[in-house]
Amino acid sequence: VARNAEITENLESTLNQASVLRSEYVRSSAFKMRNSGKFVETALAKRTNKMEVCFSLLDNPIAKAGEKNVYLRIVEPGGKTLGDRSAGSSTFTVGATGEVVQYTAMEKVDYKNERQDICLDWVEDERIYTAGTYAIEIYVDGNLSASSSHTLK
């Protein structure tokens, strides 16, 4: 009986790992806002008002279809997560560790077991960004889906 319980636990663990949604083709961009209100791409930290991250949520026939929470976490060079609770940022629990972390932006998507292209952004009119490398993490329902980085000069 103990052996069967161990096998069942291993199968459940394997199924949970296989059903995690992965993302690829992560592209990040930084933008400055012109006086007209239009955004144009920039590489300079001191001119950045918006960071945008686009990626493809991959198809996974094992994962359950339905509404999924997609979290974007942008961590500045000093280790602080970009975000503001008054602008919609909050926290979520990382599935693997149970750690509660802040996210930058979140979107609910209707996942249909097929590839979906998604873009999430973070806009701050008054913020002065720090030059350096920003860590970018994408989570789906609390599970790390992809990670990348973006460097501002």
Coordinates of C-alpha atoms in Angstrom, one line a residue:
V1 CA 0.0 0.0 0.0
A2 CA 2.9 2.4 0.9
R3 CA 4.5 1.7 -2.5
N4 CA 1.2 2.5 -4.4
A5 CA 0.9 5.8 -2.5
E6 CA 4.4 6.7 -3.5
I7 CA 3.7 5.8 -7.1
T8 CA 0.5 7.9 -7.1
E9 CA 2.4 10.9 -5.5
N10 CA 5.1 10.6 -8.1
L11 CA 2.6 10.5 -11.0
E12 CA 0.7 13.6 -9.5
S13 CA 4.0 15.5 -9.2
T14 CA 5.0 14.5 -12.8
L15 CA 1.6 15.6 -14.1
N16 CA 1.7 18.9 -12.3
Q17 CA 5.2 19.6 -13.7
A18 CA 4.0 18.7 -17.2
S19 CA 0.9 20.9 -17.0
V20 CA 2.9 24.1 -16.2
L21 CA 2.5 26.5 -19.1
R22 CA 5.8 27.6 -20.7
S23 CA 6.5 30.8 -22.5
E24 CA 9.1 31.6 -25.2
Y25 CA 10.1 34.4 -27.5
V26 CA 10.3 36.9 -24.7
R27 CA 11.0 40.4 -26.1
S28 CA 11.3 43.4 -23.9
S29 CA 11.4 47.1 -24.9
A30 CA 11.8 50.4 -23.1
F31 CA 10.0 53.5 -24.3
K32 CA 10.0 57.2 -23.6
M33 CA 6.9 59.4 -23.8
R34 CA 7.0 62.3 -26.2
N35 CA 5.2 65.5 -25.5
S36 CA 2.5 64.3 -27.8
G37 CA 1.8 61.4 -25.5
K38 CA 3.2 58.9 -28.1
F39 CA 5.7 56.3 -27.0
V40 CA 9.0 55.8 -28.8
E41 CA 11.7 53.2 -28.1
T42 CA 14.7 54.2 -26.1
A43 CA 17.8 52.5 -24.6
L44 CA 18.5 55.2 -22.0
A45 CA 17.3 54.6 -18.4
K46 CA 16.9 58.3 -17.6
R47 CA 14.4 58.7 -20.5
T48 CA 12.4 55.5 -19.9
N49 CA 8.7 55.9 -18.9
K50 CA 7.4 52.5 -20.0
M51 CA 8.7 48.9 -20.2
E52 CA 6.9 46.4 -22.3
V53 CA 7.3 42.7 -22.4
C54 CA 5.8 40.5 -25.1
F55 CA 6.0 36.7 -25.2
S56 CA 4.3 33.6 -26.6
L57 CA 2.4 31.4 -24.1
L58 CA 3.0 27.9 -25.7
D59 CA 0.5 25.2 -26.4
N60 CA 0.2 22.4 -23.8
P61 CA -2.4 19.7 -24.3
I62 CA -1.8 18.4 -20.7
A63 CA -2.7 21.7 -19.1
K64 CA -6.3 22.5 -18.3
A65 CA -7.9 25.0 -20.5
G66 CA -9.6 28.0 -18.9
E67 CA -8.8 31.3 -17.2
K68 CA -5.1 31.7 -16.2
N69 CA -3.4 34.5 -14.3
V70 CA -0.3 35.7 -16.1
Y71 CA 2.0 37.8 -13.9
L72 CA 4.9 40.0 -15.1
R73 CA 7.6 40.7 -12.6
I74 CA 10.3 43.3 -13.5
V75 CA 13.1 43.5 -11.0
E76 CA 15.4 46.6 -11.1
P77 CA 19.2 46.3 -10.7
G78 CA 18.9 47.0 -7.0
G79 CA 16.6 44.0 -6.5
K80 CA 13.3 45.9 -6.0
T81 CA 10.3 44.8 -8.0
L82 CA 8.7 47.6 -10.2
G83 CA 5.1 48.2 -9.3
D84 CA 2.7 50.2 -7.3
R85 CA -0.4 48.8 -5.5
S86 CA -2.4 51.9 -6.3
A87 CA -1.7 51.2 -10.0
G88 CA -2.8 47.6 -9.9
S89 CA 0.4 45.8 -8.7
S90 CA 0.0 43.3 -5.9
T91 CA 1.4 40.0 -4.8
F92 CA 1.0 36.3 -5.7
T93 CA 2.3 33.0 -4.3
V94 CA 5.1 31.2 -6.2
G95 CA 3.8 27.6 -6.6
A96 CA 7.2 25.8 -6.2
T97 CA 8.3 27.6 -3.1
G98 CA 5.2 29.1 -1.5
E99 CA 7.0 32.4 -1.4
V100 CA 4.8 35.5 -1.7
V101 CA 6.3 38.0 -4.2
Q102 CA 5.2 41.3 -5.7
Y103 CA 4.3 41.5 -9.4
T104 CA 4.6 44.4 -11.7
A105 CA 1.5 43.7 -13.9
M106 CA -1.1 41.0 -14.3
E107 CA -3.5 39.9 -16.9
K108 CA -6.2 37.2 -16.9
V109 CA -6.2 35.2 -20.2
D110 CA -8.6 32.6 -21.5
Y111 CA -6.2 29.7 -22.3
K112 CA -7.4 27.3 -24.9
N113 CA -4.4 24.9 -25.0
E114 CA -2.9 26.7 -28.0
R115 CA -0.2 29.3 -28.5
Q116 CA -1.1 32.8 -27.5
D117 CA 0.9 36.0 -27.9
I118 CA 0.7 38.3 -24.9
C119 CA 2.1 41.8 -24.1
L120 CA 2.2 43.3 -20.6
D121 CA 3.6 46.7 -19.8
W122 CA 4.5 49.0 -16.9
V123 CA 4.2 52.8 -17.3
E124 CA 5.5 55.4 -14.9
D125 CA 5.4 59.1 -16.0
E126 CA 7.6 60.5 -13.2
R127 CA 9.9 57.6 -12.4
I128 CA 13.7 57.8 -13.0
Y129 CA 14.9 54.4 -14.0
T130 CA 18.3 53.2 -12.9
A131 CA 20.9 52.2 -15.6
G132 CA 21.7 48.5 -15.5
T133 CA 20.1 45.1 -16.1
Y134 CA 16.5 44.4 -15.2
A135 CA 15.4 40.8 -14.5
I136 CA 12.1 39.9 -16.2
E137 CA 10.0 36.9 -15.0
I138 CA 6.8 35.6 -16.3
Y139 CA 4.6 33.4 -14.2
V140 CA 1.4 31.6 -15.1
D141 CA -0.8 30.7 -12.1
G142 CA 2.1 31.1 -9.8
N143 CA 4.5 28.9 -11.8
L144 CA 7.6 30.4 -13.5
S145 CA 6.9 30.3 -17.2
A146 CA 9.9 32.2 -18.6
S147 CA 12.7 34.6 -17.6
S148 CA 14.8 37.1 -19.4
S149 CA 16.6 40.4 -18.8
H150 CA 16.7 43.9 -20.3
T151 CA 19.6 46.3 -20.0
L152 CA 19.1 50.1 -19.9
K153 CA 22.1 52.4 -20.4

